[in-house]
Amino acid sequence: MTKPFLSIELLTQQFPDGAGGTLTVFENSTFGVEQGEFVCILGHSGCGKSTIMNVLAGLAEPTSGTVIMDGELVSGPSLDRGVVFQNYSLLPWLSALKNVMFGVAARHQDWSKSEVQAHSEKYLAMVGLDGDAIHRKPSQLSGGMRQRVSIARAFANHPKLLLLDEPFGALDALTRGTIQDELLKIWNGTNQTVFMITHDIDEAILLADRILVMTNGPFARVAEAVEITIPRPRRREEIIDHPNYYAIRNHLVHFLGSRSKELAGQSGGGEVHSPETIRIDRTGTDTLEGDDDPTHQAQLRAVNE
Amino acid sequence: MVQKIDMRSTLLSLTILLVGIFIWHVTTHVPDTGPKGVVLSQTETDTLLGKKMLPEDIEYYSAQGVEFSQLEQIASLNLSRAMIEAAGGIRALGISVPDENSAPAPGSLFPSPSQIGSELWATVTDPFYVAGTNDMGYGIQMGYSLLRVLIGYSLSAAVAIPLGFLIGMSPMFYKALDPFIQVLKPISPLAWMPIALFTIGDSELSSIFVIFICSLWPMLTNTAFGVAGVRSDWVNVARTHELSTTKTALTVILPAAAPTIITGMRISIGIAWLVIVAAEMLVGGTGIGYVVWNEWNGLRLDRMIVAILLIGVVGMLLDAAFARLQRAVAYAE
Ligand SMILES: Nc1ncnc2c1ncn2[C@@H]1O[C@H](COP(=O)(O)OP(=O)(O)O)[C@@H](O)[C@H]1O
Ligand SMILES: [Mg+2]
């Protein structure tokens, strides 16, 4: 079996729980992400999503387990893995443009300043920022504009893997919608592998090829990998009419509403936790393929309950 | 609104200044008309004339401040003025009159605003004269003081800021050096002076050393505090961009901690300026602190006050320069 582009193997993370014991956030978690895939990870607050992402970014060392990207072991942060943090993490003493240039200059140290600037301006324009606004400091920009700058900084570096930690969590619904569209537009053009944390089900369905859902912590697991069987390009006002939309959505709501709790809390005792693949398709044209797979049928039945 | 407040505050400052100068003027003002003359009424003059006192004698004594009752006593002596003076003056005859040579009214030794004003003008218009080792323009003396502060302070910054970075970035160094800092920091600047004079010997170097050691602590602790407090998100940005430690320190940590570092530098320059005056009073020779001491010993209070005023003004300018620097590196999150 060939390994996926990004392979997370037997990942375990423990922290001291503050009372002398250890808190196991997740244990022996194993999953993969294909090249060019847009994966969203969905789970309740505190289940360990950011912890996984920090390990993928190389910002944190896992207690045990490995992350392999493109055949290489991940250890320490790298320009190949761009990160968009929830709180934007722009450097407040630099203008929007200078923030993007900061990243581009780090990636392309042989470029002249004008090359760096031209490249940065191009990516800022892609997220709808140009003119006067790009010379403003982050404190003079709205939350939405800051997050655009942060996304531009990450995309401008063409990382092999783009990690986003609840990038739209702090934004109002309208702004979130606009930036989601911009994100999709850029992603379509680049075929970038994206791993994004969110707690918004609709956002995940709109953006992702596959949604990984996590049970509650401690001993959280990536329990399911739900395929989003809605063709691209997707538009938010059209996908809600797609026959699969509500089926997928209901499944996710059901999982987060009750099953994430039911499945939580037990140590697996050394057993490998891989997510079950869930494929929900109500279009009636694509159902035959999985029907002779018993596990697949069982999952479909679970969904239909 | 803001303009209105600005205008009012300026007005209030001016009023306080004027009232202060006025009080100062009133308390130090000495009229140069010797003792006050006594004005006699017509009936009093007539009484004295009736006692055969000569009109010119009446005028002479009353001008010296001799009261009517005492003039009556003088008249009853029935002596001519020449005889009285020959006998040693009216005081020798047991008549008390105001003493011309008694101590002047309190405050009159203290220079008045106008004296200070003219002295200040003389200083400002000719700040760089040299008329001997003990008589140089205050501009030159101020130059000596500033040079010492500049040298001691720069050396201090050159040590404190890198060391502060090290302490701020490494919890191990912080723990190791903290006890020393805590003990050395509260030592009074002047307590270092004898140690410096004993170990270094040279008074010039000693005062520079004292500036150095006193400027060190605020810069060191503020740099360490600022560096340690840099948001981990910003450091993570540097890490995900694979910046080297040096590059991270210069392009992320330095600008992030700059406001705190400059605050420390501003406190330090204030302390350095306080300390140099005291140090120069101790070691003597040159410098504005020595000037204050020297003018005090020569009882030239007017010149001493001018020197003190200039110390204040230069201190304010130094502080203002750092305030400007602080604004330049400030950022809003
Ligand atoms: N550095 C740490 N030390 C101790 N506990 C931590 C640390 N980081 C995260 N945790 C704990 O791990 C759990 C998962 O946190 P996190 O990954 O931030 O959750 P999420 O991003 O899914 O909301 C939480 O219970 C949190 O308290
Ligand atoms: Mg989180």
XYZ file of C-alpha atoms and ligand atoms in Angstrom:
666
model
C 0.000 0.000 0.000
C 1.456 3.364 -0.960
C 1.527 5.972 1.708
C -0.595 9.076 1.353
C 1.108 12.424 0.778
C 0.714 13.311 4.420
C 0.731 10.367 6.779
C 0.025 10.639 10.488
C 1.050 7.439 12.241
C 0.291 6.334 15.795
C 0.298 9.889 17.014
C -0.066 10.268 20.788
C -0.016 13.504 22.728
C 0.001 13.756 26.503
C 0.267 16.789 28.740
C 0.702 17.026 32.481
C -2.841 17.581 33.753
C -1.790 20.022 36.445
C -2.668 17.619 39.282
C 0.349 15.343 39.004
C -1.134 13.007 36.409
C -1.130 13.009 32.645
C -3.798 14.159 30.265
C -3.894 12.091 27.081
C -5.327 14.338 24.409
C -5.280 11.624 21.725
C -3.693 8.202 21.423
C -2.333 6.245 18.446
C -4.156 8.422 15.984
C -3.492 7.337 12.417
C -4.777 8.962 9.241
C -3.634 10.365 5.933
C -4.205 13.255 3.558
C -3.728 13.012 -0.218
C -1.872 15.526 -2.299
C -4.061 18.386 -3.446
C -6.786 17.380 -1.032
C -8.740 19.893 1.046
C -9.388 18.310 4.416
C -11.352 19.863 7.227
C -11.164 18.591 10.777
C -14.264 19.050 12.851
C -14.688 18.546 16.569
C -15.755 20.107 19.806
C -13.654 22.739 21.458
C -10.843 21.235 23.508
C -10.756 17.866 21.744
C -7.227 18.419 20.464
C -7.555 19.895 16.983
C -5.009 22.633 17.561
C -2.703 20.153 19.207
C -2.743 17.973 16.073
C -2.168 20.995 13.890
C 0.781 22.197 15.948
C 2.356 18.773 15.537
C 1.761 18.848 11.779
C 3.270 22.338 11.633
C 6.284 21.102 13.566
C 5.683 23.698 16.264
C 5.109 21.013 18.896
C 6.684 17.618 19.484
C 4.213 14.756 19.924
C 4.677 12.419 22.878
C 5.028 9.588 20.384
C 4.224 8.821 16.791
C 5.362 10.236 13.499
C 4.203 12.570 10.782
C 5.551 11.930 7.306
C 5.020 14.408 4.528
C 6.055 13.694 0.954
C 8.254 10.843 2.166
C 10.049 12.931 4.760
C 9.740 12.861 8.531
C 8.354 16.090 9.929
C 10.533 17.515 12.664
C 10.465 21.186 13.433
C 8.724 23.944 11.478
C 9.386 24.382 7.794
C 8.551 26.746 4.968
C 6.959 23.719 3.285
C 4.167 23.870 5.827
C 2.469 27.256 5.908
C 0.309 28.121 8.881
C -2.634 30.495 9.218
C -3.324 30.988 12.893
C -6.715 31.685 14.402
C -5.642 35.093 15.704
C -4.042 36.003 12.353
C -0.562 36.347 13.880
C 0.347 39.347 11.822
C 3.302 41.343 13.065
C 1.585 44.510 14.315
C 4.499 46.855 13.665
C 4.524 46.005 9.948
C 2.019 47.118 7.324
C -0.143 44.509 5.580
C 2.192 44.521 2.591
C 5.307 44.268 4.751
C 3.775 41.322 6.588
C 3.374 39.410 3.338
C 6.817 40.546 2.182
C 8.236 39.223 5.447
C 7.077 35.734 4.465
C 8.036 35.983 0.796
C 11.507 37.296 1.636
C 12.036 34.362 3.997
C 11.108 31.909 1.234
C 12.967 33.603 -1.629
C 16.107 34.999 -0.126
C 17.660 35.513 -3.559
C 14.875 37.789 -4.767
C 15.313 41.527 -5.008
C 13.108 43.742 -2.903
C 11.007 44.789 -5.885
C 10.426 41.151 -6.866
C 9.366 40.357 -3.319
C 7.032 43.340 -3.301
C 5.470 42.573 -6.677
C 4.834 38.954 -5.651
C 3.335 40.063 -2.329
C 1.073 42.604 -3.972
C -0.157 39.955 -6.388
C -1.262 37.679 -3.567
C -2.812 40.523 -1.593
C -4.809 41.415 -4.712
C -5.993 37.788 -4.925
C -7.664 38.126 -1.540
C -9.157 41.445 -2.548
C -6.679 43.798 -0.902
C -5.064 46.563 -2.898
C -4.505 50.289 -3.003
C -4.266 52.188 0.216
C -5.288 49.338 2.519
C -2.116 47.289 2.035
C -0.010 50.066 3.540
C -1.999 50.087 6.765
C -0.939 48.418 9.985
C -2.970 45.402 11.154
C -4.501 47.464 13.970
C -6.010 49.736 11.327
C -7.601 46.821 9.450
C -10.829 44.998 10.176
C -10.716 41.388 11.382
C -11.656 40.164 7.912
C -8.923 42.167 6.243
C -6.348 40.890 8.729
C -7.286 37.319 8.015
C -7.029 38.014 4.280
C -3.492 39.289 4.792
C -2.678 36.198 6.802
C -4.040 33.930 4.044
C -2.153 35.893 1.386
C 1.059 35.485 3.383
C 0.563 31.729 3.576
C -0.420 31.186 -0.073
C 2.303 33.483 -1.417
C 4.895 31.004 -0.183
C 3.439 28.005 -2.054
C 3.869 25.624 0.861
C 3.376 21.922 0.139
C 0.840 21.832 2.941
C -1.277 24.677 4.194
C -2.520 24.461 7.767
C -5.361 26.696 8.922
C -6.504 26.796 12.551
C -10.096 28.077 12.720
C -9.169 30.890 10.366
C -12.658 32.372 10.287
C -13.656 31.706 13.878
C -13.567 35.334 14.924
C -15.344 36.760 11.870
C -18.968 37.661 11.318
C -20.986 35.406 9.001
C -20.983 37.706 5.971
C -17.254 38.379 6.052
C -16.628 34.697 6.643
C -18.624 33.851 3.525
C -16.668 36.255 1.346
C -13.310 35.032 2.547
C -14.341 31.386 2.187
C -15.090 32.140 -1.469
C -11.733 33.829 -1.892
C -9.976 30.904 -0.241
C -11.711 28.480 -2.618
C -10.792 30.624 -5.599
C -7.106 30.662 -4.727
C -7.101 26.986 -3.814
C -8.692 26.062 -7.180
C -5.839 27.744 -8.961
C -3.048 26.157 -6.962
C -4.026 22.562 -6.211
C -2.624 23.099 -2.755
C -2.988 20.482 -0.031
C -4.989 22.088 2.767
C -5.636 20.925 6.312
C -8.118 23.184 8.016
C -9.606 23.183 11.499
C -13.117 24.441 11.911
C -16.111 24.011 14.150
C -18.543 25.212 11.510
C -20.261 22.304 9.713
C -21.491 24.344 6.743
C -18.065 25.823 6.219
C -16.522 22.355 6.244
C -19.049 21.002 3.694
C -18.518 23.984 1.402
C -14.740 23.761 1.412
C -13.632 20.198 2.026
C -13.082 17.095 -0.054
C -13.160 15.113 3.130
C -14.120 15.967 6.703
C -12.354 14.275 9.597
C -14.557 14.246 12.671
C -13.131 13.924 16.143
C -14.692 12.560 19.301
C -14.476 14.562 22.499
C -11.331 14.434 24.569
C -9.537 13.150 26.516
C -8.493 10.124 24.445
C -10.033 11.851 21.459
C -10.072 9.941 18.180
C -10.462 10.879 14.563
C -13.487 8.632 14.329
C -14.731 9.168 10.794
C -13.588 10.543 7.499
C -16.683 11.813 5.731
C -16.363 12.283 1.975
C -18.122 15.315 0.585
C -19.869 13.941 -2.449
C -20.838 17.296 -3.884
C -19.132 18.214 -7.162
C -16.998 21.306 -7.499
C -17.111 24.171 -8.203
C -19.421 24.658 -5.262
C -21.390 27.776 -4.575
C -22.890 28.267 -1.166
C -26.357 29.102 -2.468
C -26.397 26.095 -4.822
C -24.975 23.287 -2.698
C -27.873 23.442 -0.264
C -30.093 22.143 -3.083
C -27.803 19.204 -3.787
C -29.401 15.932 -2.641
C -26.307 14.955 -0.638
C -26.039 18.204 1.254
C -28.554 17.604 4.008
C -27.699 13.926 4.275
C -24.076 14.794 4.972
C -25.011 17.694 7.171
C -27.443 15.639 9.247
C -24.841 12.943 9.675
C -22.309 15.471 10.953
C -24.810 17.195 13.224
C -25.780 13.836 14.627
C -22.140 12.905 15.207
C -21.218 16.153 16.921
C -24.479 16.254 18.823
C -24.365 12.859 20.487
C -21.953 10.287 19.077
C -18.878 12.413 19.730
C -19.776 12.147 23.411
C -20.688 8.452 23.369
C -17.410 7.479 21.728
C -15.287 9.642 23.989
C -13.252 8.967 27.021
C -11.837 5.418 26.809
C -8.205 4.540 26.388
C -7.816 2.325 23.393
C -5.154 0.254 25.104
C -2.586 0.416 22.338
C -5.047 -0.172 19.520
C -4.557 1.826 16.340
C -7.239 4.437 15.757
C -7.939 4.996 12.089
C -11.023 6.836 10.944
C -13.785 4.899 9.164
C -14.493 6.199 5.710
C -18.067 7.367 5.315
C -19.467 7.965 1.887
C -22.956 9.326 1.664
C -24.433 9.610 -1.804
C -28.092 10.203 -2.560
C -27.749 11.127 -6.206
C -28.538 7.528 -7.216
C -25.888 7.457 -9.929
C -22.917 6.543 -7.830
C -24.233 4.086 -5.231
C -23.318 0.751 -6.827
C -19.628 1.070 -6.281
C -19.694 0.716 -2.504
C -22.672 -1.595 -2.188
C -20.746 -4.843 -2.177
C -18.544 -3.585 0.629
C -20.178 -4.777 3.865
C -18.552 -2.202 6.143
C -19.595 0.512 3.797
C -23.200 -0.714 3.884
C -23.180 -0.793 7.623
C -22.099 2.794 7.675
C -24.774 3.775 5.238
C -27.338 2.120 7.416
C -26.087 4.011 10.420
C -26.547 7.181 8.502
C -30.073 6.374 7.481
C -31.317 5.844 11.004
C -12.410 70.283 22.737
C -8.799 69.137 22.978
C -7.666 72.519 21.749
C -9.728 74.183 24.418
C -8.114 72.042 27.123
C -4.664 72.741 25.671
C -5.310 76.443 25.720
C -6.619 76.387 29.255
C -3.739 74.320 30.556
C -1.215 76.654 28.929
C -2.999 79.563 30.509
C -2.942 77.876 33.894
C 0.783 77.050 33.565
C 1.551 80.664 32.733
C -0.502 81.863 35.681
C 1.305 79.506 38.063
C 4.654 80.665 36.657
C 3.779 84.334 37.036
C 2.389 83.884 40.548
C 5.523 81.917 41.515
C 7.855 84.557 40.144
C 5.803 87.264 41.824
C 6.003 85.556 45.230
C 9.687 84.982 44.680
C 10.121 88.616 43.731
C 8.197 89.918 46.738
C 10.028 87.721 49.242
C 13.480 88.540 47.893
C 12.956 92.181 47.026
C 15.110 94.619 49.061
C 14.503 98.362 48.567
C 17.863 100.169 48.314
C 16.726 103.196 50.356
C 18.672 102.506 53.616
C 16.603 102.663 56.853
C 13.092 103.993 56.545
C 12.652 107.666 57.339
C 10.058 108.744 59.861
C 7.507 111.325 58.786
C 6.578 113.693 61.572
C 3.300 115.530 61.890
C 3.216 119.305 62.138
C 2.353 119.266 65.856
C 5.238 116.823 66.553
C 7.666 119.091 64.685
C 6.359 122.096 66.583
C 6.813 120.287 69.916
C 10.434 119.460 69.048
C 11.105 122.981 67.831
C 9.603 124.227 71.103
C 12.195 122.110 72.908
C 14.897 124.058 71.063
C 15.808 121.297 68.664
C 17.244 122.577 65.389
C 15.123 121.930 62.261
C 18.050 120.347 60.400
C 18.710 117.993 63.347
C 15.050 116.953 63.396
C 15.283 116.172 59.688
C 18.600 114.334 60.046
C 17.471 111.994 62.810
C 13.982 111.379 61.517
C 15.489 110.430 58.149
C 17.484 107.761 60.001
C 14.273 106.289 61.328
C 14.306 107.759 64.788
C 10.773 107.879 66.173
C 9.090 110.960 67.673
C 9.368 109.713 71.281
C 13.099 109.199 70.864
C 13.476 112.557 69.154
C 11.902 114.062 72.284
C 14.574 112.333 74.374
C 17.301 113.690 72.083
C 15.777 117.186 72.359
C 15.703 116.935 76.147
C 19.467 116.248 76.143
C 19.907 119.824 74.994
C 23.064 118.887 73.100
C 24.115 119.975 69.641
C 24.429 117.342 66.931
C 28.207 117.769 66.824
C 28.413 117.031 70.541
C 26.199 113.970 70.266
C 28.289 112.552 67.423
C 31.454 113.301 69.391
C 29.991 111.328 72.310
C 29.631 108.296 70.003
C 26.194 108.902 68.450
C 22.717 108.680 69.900
C 23.028 104.972 70.492
C 25.874 105.563 72.919
C 23.499 107.870 74.813
C 21.070 105.037 75.356
C 18.523 105.925 72.693
C 17.572 102.940 70.560
C 17.278 103.534 66.824
C 17.156 101.141 63.882
C 20.644 99.798 63.099
C 21.927 100.470 59.609
C 24.354 97.534 59.778
C 22.048 94.915 61.233
C 21.385 91.734 59.189
C 19.315 92.345 56.111
C 15.756 91.103 55.962
C 15.464 87.316 55.442
C 15.552 86.292 51.824
C 17.410 89.244 50.559
C 20.584 87.133 50.148
C 18.565 84.798 47.948
C 18.738 86.153 44.418
C 15.657 87.778 43.015
C 14.075 86.761 39.706
C 15.596 89.727 37.940
C 19.113 88.818 39.103
C 18.589 85.259 37.880
C 17.169 86.597 34.658
C 20.202 88.705 33.887
C 22.579 85.905 34.936
C 20.674 83.463 32.756
C 20.854 85.867 29.845
C 24.611 86.239 30.319
C 24.973 82.431 30.375
C 22.830 81.827 27.339
C 24.485 84.518 25.267
C 28.022 83.404 26.089
C 27.935 79.740 27.065
C 31.413 78.696 25.955
C 33.876 81.185 27.444
C 36.968 79.908 29.240
C 38.478 82.261 31.801
C 40.357 79.736 33.924
C 39.971 76.185 35.211
C 37.324 77.245 37.674
C 35.592 79.768 35.462
C 34.207 78.297 32.294
C 30.940 78.844 30.458
C 28.133 76.564 31.531
C 27.921 75.280 27.973
C 31.376 73.759 28.356
C 30.590 72.365 31.803
C 27.344 70.905 30.498
C 29.374 69.357 27.665
C 31.608 67.584 30.178
C 28.610 66.196 32.020
C 26.857 65.108 28.837
C 29.996 63.437 27.546
C 30.348 61.408 30.749
C 26.703 60.421 30.620
C 26.995 59.514 26.947
C 30.004 57.255 27.505
C 28.696 55.561 30.642
C 25.211 55.189 29.223
C 26.331 53.781 25.858
C 28.550 51.208 27.535
C 25.656 50.317 29.768
C 23.262 49.890 26.833
C 25.860 47.811 24.990
C 25.918 45.402 27.921
C 22.325 45.571 29.157
C 20.467 45.040 25.888
C 22.279 41.891 24.659
C 22.342 40.495 28.191
C 18.660 41.333 28.579
C 17.961 39.438 25.355
C 19.814 36.414 26.682
C 17.961 36.497 29.995
C 14.631 37.089 28.295
C 15.076 34.264 25.797
C 16.480 31.703 28.203
C 14.638 30.837 31.413
C 17.829 29.122 32.610
C 19.864 32.333 32.393
C 17.014 34.241 33.930
C 16.994 31.990 36.968
C 20.779 32.021 37.251
C 21.224 35.797 37.041
C 18.107 36.950 38.830
C 19.545 36.812 42.398
C 22.503 39.004 41.409
C 20.285 41.514 39.692
C 17.932 41.651 42.660
C 20.775 42.406 45.073
C 22.741 44.836 42.912
C 19.784 46.786 41.554
C 18.714 48.588 44.751
C 22.223 49.828 45.631
C 22.295 53.600 45.656
C 24.394 55.179 42.905
C 26.496 57.069 45.409
C 27.311 53.884 47.311
C 29.147 52.712 44.206
C 31.310 55.821 44.234
C 33.753 54.840 47.005
C 34.119 51.363 45.517
C 34.790 52.886 42.119
C 37.243 55.453 43.467
C 39.065 52.762 45.392
C 39.238 50.150 42.643
C 39.498 52.368 39.570
C 41.257 55.285 41.208
C 40.766 57.801 38.438
C 37.869 60.134 39.316
C 36.859 60.634 35.701
C 36.555 56.898 35.078
C 34.851 56.445 38.423
C 32.017 58.804 37.587
C 31.617 57.104 34.201
C 31.512 53.753 35.967
C 28.828 54.967 38.336
C 26.752 56.163 35.359
C 27.306 52.772 33.759
C 26.234 50.733 36.743
C 23.187 52.867 37.526
C 21.884 52.915 33.956
C 22.329 49.173 33.690
C 19.446 47.827 35.757
C 16.395 49.491 34.233
C 17.637 48.657 30.736
C 18.526 45.099 31.681
C 15.306 44.247 33.459
C 13.090 45.975 30.896
C 14.830 44.283 27.974
C 14.546 40.883 29.650
C 10.907 41.526 30.502
C 10.079 42.762 27.014
C 11.845 39.885 25.289
C 10.292 37.250 27.549
C 6.853 38.739 26.947
C 6.929 38.590 23.143
C 3.784 36.783 22.043
C 4.510 33.165 21.195
C 2.379 33.570 18.043
C 4.903 36.025 16.641
C 7.779 33.751 17.495
C 5.866 30.925 15.808
C 5.556 33.054 12.676
C 9.334 33.341 12.655
C 9.695 29.599 13.251
C 7.321 28.586 10.460
C 9.330 30.825 8.155
C 12.542 29.062 9.155
C 14.249 32.213 10.378
C 17.597 31.779 12.105
C 17.904 32.698 15.767
C 19.715 35.931 14.927
C 17.181 36.871 12.294
C 14.306 36.067 14.656
C 15.909 38.220 17.341
C 16.380 41.140 14.974
C 13.234 41.054 12.854
C 10.653 39.750 15.318
C 11.735 39.936 18.946
C 13.501 43.299 18.763
C 10.609 45.213 17.194
C 8.109 43.397 19.410
C 10.027 44.234 22.586
C 11.210 47.678 21.445
C 8.587 49.718 23.324
C 9.506 48.018 26.614
C 13.232 48.312 25.906
C 12.963 52.025 25.086
C 10.963 52.570 28.268
C 13.875 51.047 30.191
C 16.327 53.245 28.292
C 14.242 56.308 29.118
C 14.242 55.474 32.825
C 17.987 54.879 32.646
C 18.836 58.175 30.992
C 16.840 59.953 33.687
C 18.760 58.146 36.400
C 22.084 58.784 34.650
C 21.364 62.492 34.558
C 20.426 62.528 38.238
C 23.558 60.598 39.118
C 26.061 62.634 37.112
C 25.238 65.815 39.043
C 25.736 64.068 42.368
C 28.889 62.301 41.169
C 30.449 65.527 39.908
C 29.688 67.244 43.209
C 31.658 64.450 44.854
C 34.649 64.194 42.554
C 34.831 67.828 41.450
C 36.913 69.308 38.673
C 34.517 69.840 35.812
C 30.919 69.330 34.888
C 27.654 70.999 35.712
C 27.363 69.152 39.038
C 30.715 70.578 40.073
C 29.533 74.027 38.989
C 26.626 73.848 41.433
C 28.993 72.905 44.229
C 31.535 75.551 43.264
C 29.036 78.401 43.039
C 27.577 77.367 46.374
C 30.988 77.537 47.989
C 31.571 80.946 46.413
C 28.082 81.989 47.641
C 27.109 82.894 44.107
C 23.574 81.654 44.574
C 22.384 83.412 41.463
C 24.836 81.522 39.286
C 24.088 78.310 41.175
C 20.381 78.656 40.492
C 21.043 79.264 36.811
C 23.109 76.062 36.738
C 20.316 74.144 38.475
C 17.756 75.484 36.018
C 19.945 74.354 33.121
C 20.278 70.881 34.643
C 16.515 70.682 34.673
C 16.171 71.852 31.093
C 18.803 69.429 29.755
C 17.196 66.571 31.695
C 13.867 67.457 30.170
C 15.348 67.502 26.659
C 16.955 64.080 27.172
C 13.635 62.700 28.361
C 11.793 64.272 25.446
C 14.207 62.658 22.981
C 13.426 59.226 24.407
C 9.715 59.965 24.493
C 9.940 60.649 20.772
C 11.843 57.411 20.225
C 9.187 55.600 22.236
C 6.469 56.921 19.968
C 8.475 55.892 16.919
C 8.669 52.217 17.958
C 5.204 51.951 19.489
C 2.656 49.700 17.794
C -0.992 48.919 18.429
C -2.004 45.270 18.636
N 0.625 23.002 26.309
C -0.394 22.365 26.906
N -0.270 21.941 28.184
C -1.279 21.294 28.797
N -2.451 21.023 28.231
C -2.654 21.416 26.960
C -1.639 22.119 26.237
N -2.098 22.400 25.003
C -3.357 21.894 24.949
N -3.678 21.300 26.124
C -4.951 20.618 26.409
O -5.201 19.733 25.346
C -6.576 19.713 25.033
C -6.771 20.019 23.570
O -6.492 21.366 23.311
P -6.588 22.012 21.846
O -5.802 21.186 20.905
O -6.225 23.428 21.948
O -8.147 21.869 21.537
P -8.974 22.426 20.298
O -8.068 23.161 19.393
O -9.583 21.214 19.670
O -10.035 23.303 20.852
C -7.253 20.696 25.958
O -7.823 19.984 27.021
C -6.125 21.552 26.441
O -6.394 21.980 27.746
Mg -7.994 25.261 18.939
